[in-house]
mmCIF file of C-alpha atoms and ligand atoms in Angstrom:
data_model
loop_
_atom_site.group_PDB
_atom_site.id
_atom_site.type_symbol
_atom_site.label_atom_id
_atom_site.label_comp_id
_atom_site.label_asym_id
_atom_site.label_seq_id
_atom_site.Cartn_x
_atom_site.Cartn_y
_atom_site.Cartn_z
ATOM 1 C CA MET K 28 3.735 16.081 2.002
ATOM 2 C CA ILE K 29 3.372 12.919 3.935
ATOM 3 C CA LEU K 30 0.186 10.662 2.638
ATOM 4 C CA ILE K 31 -0.702 7.421 3.833
ATOM 5 C CA LEU K 32 -3.157 5.108 1.679
ATOM 6 C CA PHE K 33 -4.850 3.283 4.708
ATOM 7 C CA GLY K 34 -6.666 0.151 4.063
ATOM 8 C CA PRO K 35 -7.133 -3.683 3.885
ATOM 9 C CA PRO K 36 -5.009 -6.122 1.459
ATOM 10 C CA GLY K 37 -6.139 -5.678 -2.242
ATOM 11 C CA SER K 38 -8.278 -2.525 -1.183
ATOM 12 C CA GLY K 39 -6.820 -0.531 -4.280
ATOM 13 C CA LYS K 40 -4.022 1.319 -2.416
ATOM 14 C CA GLY K 41 -0.909 0.104 -4.741
ATOM 15 C CA THR K 42 -3.279 0.860 -7.845
ATOM 16 C CA GLN K 43 -4.341 4.480 -6.984
ATOM 17 C CA ALA K 44 -0.664 5.438 -5.731
ATOM 18 C CA GLN K 45 0.872 4.354 -9.055
ATOM 19 C CA TYR K 46 -1.886 7.051 -10.012
ATOM 20 C CA LEU K 47 -0.674 9.671 -8.301
ATOM 21 C CA VAL K 48 2.929 9.150 -8.664
ATOM 22 C CA ASP K 49 2.593 9.103 -12.525
ATOM 23 C CA ASN K 50 0.591 12.380 -11.816
ATOM 24 C CA MET K 51 1.770 14.144 -9.018
ATOM 25 C CA ASN K 52 5.719 14.569 -7.589
ATOM 26 C CA PHE K 53 5.063 11.705 -5.247
ATOM 27 C CA GLN K 54 7.591 8.783 -4.057
ATOM 28 C CA HIS K 55 5.550 5.679 -3.438
ATOM 29 C CA ILE K 56 7.238 3.754 -0.586
ATOM 30 C CA SER K 57 5.161 0.333 -0.536
ATOM 31 C CA THR K 58 6.530 -1.668 2.202
ATOM 32 C CA GLY K 59 5.094 -4.829 0.843
ATOM 33 C CA ASP K 60 7.201 -4.213 -2.665
ATOM 34 C CA LEU K 61 10.600 -3.551 -0.685
ATOM 35 C CA LEU K 62 10.081 -6.860 1.095
ATOM 36 C CA ARG K 63 9.208 -8.513 -2.173
ATOM 37 C CA ASN K 64 12.073 -7.009 -3.725
ATOM 38 C CA GLU K 65 14.685 -8.272 -0.547
ATOM 39 C CA ILE K 66 13.109 -11.567 -1.494
ATOM 40 C CA LYS K 67 13.638 -11.302 -5.234
ATOM 41 C CA GLN K 68 17.101 -10.656 -4.619
ATOM 42 C CA ASN K 69 18.045 -13.141 -2.283
ATOM 43 C CA THR K 70 19.325 -11.162 0.651
ATOM 44 C CA ASP K 71 19.686 -12.094 4.102
ATOM 45 C CA LEU K 72 16.630 -9.570 4.893
ATOM 46 C CA GLY K 73 14.349 -11.342 2.269
ATOM 47 C CA ASN K 74 15.417 -14.953 3.452
ATOM 48 C CA GLN K 75 14.503 -13.928 6.982
ATOM 49 C CA VAL K 76 10.912 -12.417 6.006
ATOM 50 C CA LYS K 77 9.836 -14.872 3.300
ATOM 51 C CA GLY K 78 8.212 -17.487 5.358
ATOM 52 C CA ILE K 79 6.407 -15.037 7.334
ATOM 53 C CA MET K 80 4.964 -13.273 4.168
ATOM 54 C CA ASP K 81 4.084 -16.454 2.551
ATOM 55 C CA ALA K 82 2.113 -17.330 5.678
ATOM 56 C CA GLY K 83 0.425 -14.124 5.672
ATOM 57 C CA LEU K 84 1.382 -12.504 8.935
ATOM 58 C CA TYR K 85 3.346 -9.397 9.719
ATOM 59 C CA VAL K 86 7.059 -8.691 9.636
ATOM 60 C CA PRO K 87 8.384 -7.725 12.612
ATOM 61 C CA ASP K 88 8.125 -3.872 13.593
ATOM 62 C CA ASP K 89 11.591 -3.395 13.892
ATOM 63 C CA ILE K 90 12.525 -4.559 10.524
ATOM 64 C CA ILE K 91 9.744 -2.114 9.062
ATOM 65 C CA ILE K 92 10.547 0.670 11.061
ATOM 66 C CA LYS K 93 14.351 0.636 10.116
ATOM 67 C CA ILE K 94 13.479 0.395 6.498
ATOM 68 C CA VAL K 95 11.028 3.247 6.759
ATOM 69 C CA ASP K 96 13.510 5.190 8.505
ATOM 70 C CA ASN K 97 16.517 5.009 6.310
ATOM 71 C CA ILE K 98 14.197 5.958 3.645
ATOM 72 C CA ILE K 99 13.338 9.297 5.068
ATOM 73 C CA ALA K 100 16.574 9.843 6.338
ATOM 74 C CA LYS K 101 17.840 9.968 2.931
ATOM 75 C CA GLU K 102 15.541 12.105 1.601
ATOM 76 C CA PRO K 103 13.418 13.715 4.052
ATOM 77 C CA GLU K 104 12.536 16.823 1.720
ATOM 78 C CA LYS K 105 10.515 14.382 -0.499
ATOM 79 C CA ASN K 106 6.516 14.231 -1.026
ATOM 80 C CA TYR K 107 5.935 10.691 0.349
ATOM 81 C CA ILE K 108 3.043 8.089 -0.160
ATOM 82 C CA PHE K 109 3.118 5.326 2.368
ATOM 83 C CA ASP K 110 1.079 1.910 1.056
ATOM 84 C CA GLY K 111 1.034 -0.734 3.604
ATOM 85 C CA PHE K 112 2.902 1.357 6.429
ATOM 86 C CA PRO K 113 2.073 1.666 9.220
ATOM 87 C CA ARG K 114 0.277 -1.407 9.939
ATOM 88 C CA THR K 115 0.707 -1.661 13.866
ATOM 89 C CA LEU K 116 -0.095 1.100 16.502
ATOM 90 C CA ASN K 117 3.575 0.506 17.296
ATOM 91 C CA GLN K 118 4.563 1.255 13.630
ATOM 92 C CA ALA K 119 2.353 4.658 13.635
ATOM 93 C CA LEU K 120 4.201 5.915 17.203
ATOM 94 C CA ALA K 121 7.570 5.184 15.419
ATOM 95 C CA MET K 122 6.506 6.982 12.648
ATOM 96 C CA GLU K 123 5.752 10.149 14.099
ATOM 97 C CA GLN K 124 8.778 9.605 16.200
ATOM 98 C CA LEU K 125 11.179 9.460 13.196
ATOM 99 C CA LEU K 126 8.995 12.350 11.393
ATOM 100 C CA GLY K 127 9.160 14.540 14.382
ATOM 101 C CA VAL K 128 12.609 14.508 14.484
ATOM 102 C CA ARG K 129 12.806 16.166 10.981
ATOM 103 C CA HIS K 130 10.261 18.268 11.806
ATOM 104 C CA LEU K 131 7.821 16.748 9.469
ATOM 105 C CA LYS K 132 4.085 15.039 10.305
ATOM 106 C CA VAL K 133 1.716 12.809 8.827
ATOM 107 C CA ASP K 134 -0.445 15.269 6.539
ATOM 108 C CA LEU K 135 -3.139 13.159 5.557
ATOM 109 C CA VAL K 136 -4.556 9.510 5.838
ATOM 110 C CA ILE K 137 -6.831 8.109 3.094
ATOM 111 C CA ASP K 138 -8.728 5.108 4.526
ATOM 112 C CA PHE K 139 -9.910 2.589 1.834
ATOM 113 C CA SER K 140 -13.240 1.039 2.882
ATOM 114 C CA VAL K 141 -13.933 -2.031 1.059
ATOM 115 C CA ASN K 142 -16.372 -4.919 2.102
ATOM 116 C CA LEU K 143 -14.829 -8.141 2.735
ATOM 117 C CA GLU K 144 -15.760 -10.403 0.207
ATOM 118 C CA GLU K 145 -15.159 -7.791 -2.728
ATOM 119 C CA LEU K 146 -11.280 -8.237 -1.106
ATOM 120 C CA VAL K 147 -10.818 -11.755 -1.713
ATOM 121 C CA GLN K 148 -12.129 -11.409 -5.134
ATOM 122 C CA ARG K 149 -10.106 -8.417 -5.996
ATOM 123 C CA ILE K 150 -6.945 -10.027 -4.747
ATOM 124 C CA SER K 151 -7.673 -13.336 -6.589
ATOM 125 C CA GLY K 152 -7.698 -11.682 -10.005
ATOM 126 C CA ARG K 153 -4.711 -9.579 -9.347
ATOM 127 C CA PHE K 154 -1.404 -9.754 -11.414
ATOM 128 C CA SER K 155 1.070 -7.466 -12.615
ATOM 129 C CA CYS K 156 3.784 -6.801 -15.052
ATOM 130 C CA ALA K 157 7.092 -8.697 -14.356
ATOM 131 C CA VAL K 158 9.097 -5.829 -15.202
ATOM 132 C CA CYS K 159 7.609 -2.758 -14.455
ATOM 133 C CA GLY K 160 5.280 -4.164 -11.761
ATOM 134 C CA THR K 161 1.923 -2.260 -13.146
ATOM 135 C CA VAL K 162 -1.282 -3.994 -11.059
ATOM 136 C CA TYR K 163 -3.849 -5.558 -13.221
ATOM 137 C CA HIS K 164 -6.915 -7.557 -12.748
ATOM 138 C CA ASP K 165 -8.295 -10.531 -14.496
ATOM 139 C CA LYS K 166 -12.054 -8.699 -14.692
ATOM 140 C CA PHE K 167 -11.512 -5.265 -13.351
ATOM 141 C CA ASN K 168 -8.436 -3.999 -14.570
ATOM 142 C CA LYS K 169 -7.085 -5.719 -17.758
ATOM 143 C CA PRO K 170 -3.982 -4.665 -19.592
ATOM 144 C CA LYS K 171 -5.642 -2.278 -23.088
ATOM 145 C CA VAL K 172 -3.972 -4.711 -25.068
ATOM 146 C CA ALA K 173 -4.445 -8.405 -23.944
ATOM 147 C CA GLY K 174 -1.099 -9.732 -22.716
ATOM 148 C CA VAL K 175 0.978 -6.526 -23.118
ATOM 149 C CA CYS K 176 1.718 -4.006 -20.498
ATOM 150 C CA ASN K 177 0.029 -0.982 -20.827
ATOM 151 C CA LYS K 178 2.895 0.857 -19.144
ATOM 152 C CA CYS K 179 6.505 -0.752 -20.491
ATOM 153 C CA GLN K 180 4.714 -3.113 -23.357
ATOM 154 C CA ALA K 181 6.265 -6.040 -21.655
ATOM 155 C CA THR K 182 4.634 -9.505 -22.057
ATOM 156 C CA SER K 183 5.462 -11.247 -18.974
ATOM 157 C CA PHE K 184 3.093 -10.986 -15.941
ATOM 158 C CA VAL K 185 3.307 -12.483 -12.430
ATOM 159 C CA ARG K 186 1.289 -13.642 -9.592
ATOM 160 C CA ARG K 187 1.923 -12.998 -5.877
ATOM 161 C CA GLN K 188 2.447 -16.029 -4.205
ATOM 162 C CA ASP K 189 0.691 -15.027 -0.950
ATOM 163 C CA ASP K 190 -2.691 -13.920 -3.319
ATOM 164 C CA ASP K 191 -3.651 -17.779 -2.886
ATOM 165 C CA GLU K 192 -7.210 -18.018 -1.313
ATOM 166 C CA THR K 193 -6.195 -19.486 2.108
ATOM 167 C CA VAL K 194 -3.447 -16.853 2.595
ATOM 168 C CA VAL K 195 -5.718 -14.102 1.730
ATOM 169 C CA LYS K 196 -8.182 -14.729 4.299
ATOM 170 C CA ARG K 197 -5.675 -14.902 6.904
ATOM 171 C CA ARG K 198 -3.938 -11.510 5.740
ATOM 172 C CA ILE K 199 -7.434 -10.257 6.174
ATOM 173 C CA GLU K 200 -7.720 -11.314 9.497
ATOM 174 C CA VAL K 201 -4.301 -10.232 10.499
ATOM 175 C CA TYR K 202 -5.688 -6.920 9.214
ATOM 176 C CA LEU K 203 -8.497 -7.086 11.417
ATOM 177 C CA GLU K 204 -6.754 -8.062 14.471
ATOM 178 C CA GLU K 205 -3.606 -6.006 14.383
ATOM 179 C CA THR K 206 -4.502 -2.707 11.954
ATOM 180 C CA GLU K 207 -8.056 -1.443 12.553
ATOM 181 C CA VAL K 208 -6.622 0.207 15.788
ATOM 182 C CA VAL K 209 -4.290 2.175 13.774
ATOM 183 C CA ARG K 210 -7.354 3.607 11.705
ATOM 184 C CA ASP K 211 -8.635 4.773 15.723
ATOM 185 C CA TYR K 212 -5.008 6.394 16.106
ATOM 186 C CA TYR K 213 -5.372 8.659 13.056
ATOM 187 C CA THR K 214 -8.886 9.211 13.525
ATOM 188 C CA GLN K 215 -8.005 11.037 17.046
ATOM 189 C CA LYS K 216 -5.158 12.854 15.457
ATOM 190 C CA GLY K 217 -7.786 14.377 12.760
ATOM 191 C CA ALA K 218 -5.840 13.010 10.127
ATOM 192 C CA LEU K 219 -8.238 10.325 8.195
ATOM 193 C CA VAL K 220 -10.388 10.812 5.528
ATOM 194 C CA THR K 221 -12.646 7.402 4.746
ATOM 195 C CA ILE K 222 -13.682 7.045 0.928
ATOM 196 C CA ASN K 223 -15.603 4.488 -0.309
ATOM 197 C CA ALA K 224 -13.135 2.109 -2.583
ATOM 198 C CA SER K 225 -15.725 -0.247 -3.561
ATOM 199 C CA LYS K 226 -16.264 2.121 -6.168
ATOM 200 C CA ASN K 227 -14.570 1.767 -9.982
ATOM 201 C CA LEU K 228 -11.337 2.815 -10.476
ATOM 202 C CA ASP K 229 -12.168 6.011 -11.584
ATOM 203 C CA ASP K 230 -14.375 7.263 -9.238
ATOM 204 C CA VAL K 231 -11.731 6.302 -6.377
ATOM 205 C CA LYS K 232 -9.415 8.300 -8.217
ATOM 206 C CA SER K 233 -11.328 11.339 -8.141
ATOM 207 C CA ASN K 234 -12.566 11.127 -4.755
ATOM 208 C CA ILE K 235 -8.723 10.771 -3.803
ATOM 209 C CA LYS K 236 -7.899 13.850 -5.963
ATOM 210 C CA ASP K 237 -10.940 15.737 -3.909
ATOM 211 C CA CYS K 238 -9.505 14.657 -0.814
ATOM 212 C CA LEU K 239 -5.901 16.019 -1.827
ATOM 213 C CA SER K 240 -7.191 19.181 -2.929
ATOM 214 C CA GLN K 241 -8.820 19.724 0.491
ATOM 215 C CA VAL K 242 -5.503 19.810 2.224
ATOM 216 C CA GLY K 243 -4.014 22.147 -0.896
ATOM 217 C CA PHE K 244 -2.662 19.734 -3.391
ATOM 218 C CA THR K 245 -4.140 19.906 -6.658
ATOM 219 C CA ILE K 246 -3.223 17.055 -9.495
HETATM 220 P P1 ADP X 311 -3.528 -2.958 -2.516
HETATM 221 O O1 ADP X 311 -2.205 -2.210 -2.745
HETATM 222 O O2 ADP X 311 -4.872 -2.371 -1.482
HETATM 223 O O3 ADP X 311 -3.507 -4.420 -1.794
HETATM 224 P P2 ADP X 311 -3.926 -3.089 -5.078
HETATM 225 O O4 ADP X 311 -4.178 -1.707 -5.420
HETATM 226 O O5 ADP X 311 -3.165 -4.333 -5.569
HETATM 227 O O6 ADP X 311 -4.607 -3.363 -3.804
HETATM 228 O O7 ADP X 311 -5.704 -3.700 -5.765
HETATM 229 C C1 ADP X 311 -6.126 -5.189 -5.853
HETATM 230 C C2 ADP X 311 -6.779 -5.704 -7.008
HETATM 231 O O8 ADP X 311 -7.703 -5.014 -7.297
HETATM 232 C C3 ADP X 311 -5.637 -5.495 -8.165
HETATM 233 O O9 ADP X 311 -5.907 -6.712 -9.090
HETATM 234 C C4 ADP X 311 -6.159 -4.072 -8.891
HETATM 235 O O10 ADP X 311 -6.313 -4.397 -10.221
HETATM 236 C C5 ADP X 311 -8.084 -4.458 -8.179
HETATM 237 N N1 ADP X 311 -8.280 -2.998 -8.377
HETATM 238 C C6 ADP X 311 -7.902 -1.989 -7.507
HETATM 239 N N2 ADP X 311 -8.887 -0.858 -7.554
HETATM 240 C C7 ADP X 311 -9.874 -1.294 -7.905
HETATM 241 C C8 ADP X 311 -11.577 -0.782 -8.313
HETATM 242 N N3 ADP X 311 -11.769 0.054 -7.657
HETATM 243 N N4 ADP X 311 -12.494 -1.449 -8.709
HETATM 244 C C9 ADP X 311 -11.937 -3.102 -9.081
HETATM 245 N N5 ADP X 311 -10.712 -3.694 -9.155
HETATM 246 C C10 ADP X 311 -9.503 -2.803 -8.274
HETATM 247 P P1 AMP X 312 1.466 -6.153 0.814
HETATM 248 O O1 AMP X 312 1.949 -5.769 -0.212
HETATM 249 O O2 AMP X 312 1.182 -4.632 1.542
HETATM 250 O O3 AMP X 312 -0.098 -6.742 0.693
HETATM 251 O O4 AMP X 312 2.293 -6.759 2.119
HETATM 252 C C1 AMP X 312 2.497 -8.007 1.678
HETATM 253 C C2 AMP X 312 2.968 -8.630 2.929
HETATM 254 O O5 AMP X 312 4.135 -7.948 3.679
HETATM 255 C C3 AMP X 312 2.448 -8.566 4.472
HETATM 256 O O6 AMP X 312 1.435 -9.678 4.411
HETATM 257 C C4 AMP X 312 3.141 -8.935 5.337
HETATM 258 O O7 AMP X 312 3.605 -9.909 5.555
HETATM 259 C C5 AMP X 312 4.518 -7.825 4.798
HETATM 260 N N1 AMP X 312 4.533 -6.458 5.304
HETATM 261 C C6 AMP X 312 4.322 -5.279 4.468
HETATM 262 N N2 AMP X 312 4.178 -4.190 5.020
HETATM 263 C C7 AMP X 312 4.296 -4.596 6.530
HETATM 264 C C8 AMP X 312 4.104 -3.427 7.503
HETATM 265 N N3 AMP X 312 4.034 -2.347 7.709
HETATM 266 N N4 AMP X 312 4.251 -4.495 8.719
HETATM 267 C C9 AMP X 312 4.644 -5.896 8.467
HETATM 268 N N5 AMP X 312 4.434 -6.478 7.538
HETATM 269 C C10 AMP X 312 4.292 -6.027 6.502
#
């Protein structure tokens, strides 16, 4: 199963992907997380993309496509959730090709619809566990015990550098300019279902469960 969680930054893709990974046999591929990991490890690739990401712009397609191709080439049989990819029409076309040569296809695209004002509010309150990466929010999704990660009990948390309000606005603009077209592409293919991702976490979860069961996947 190849599932794409599609939507603007802050719409809740990573949070829901985590839930699916915890409850189903999926591997979560967030291109943003992979790139942040390169930056953390100070690799050549990390140094190449850091300035671009800090500015809220897109990393060139060839870099992103190579990362995804390498992952699928290693384990083409897995169930994947893509989060934050594809983000341009070129990436969507490349995805189709790299799956096609392995007799795979995108099975479902879940489109997270959220109004833009809410995105800024969500992103500006986002923080995550410094150890396992679990994502929280200052108001909407706090750890059960203040200051302690629900999942791994770590007590240190981080905020993303590109979650600063000015950069967030830029990221949303870039999304509207470059990524909306990807929705049209998957709509034409009949693979896209839109959900109301402005609802609370549990309602969104149950909506996603319904979408998955309609294509034969049950949680
Ligand atoms: P994305 O991966 O799409 O950028 P995240 O999953 O990181 O988005 O969510 C952005 C922020 O919004 C996080 O702080 C998260 O805890 C919070 N969040 C996610 N889903 C919801 C929701 N349905 N209602 C309120 N807050 C949410
Ligand atoms: P995200 O974690 O999905 O919010 O992505 C953070 C940043 O990583 C983006 O603002 C881009 O700079 C970069 N990025 C992640 N995925 C992609 C992609 N598919 N195409 C281009 N840039 C990406």
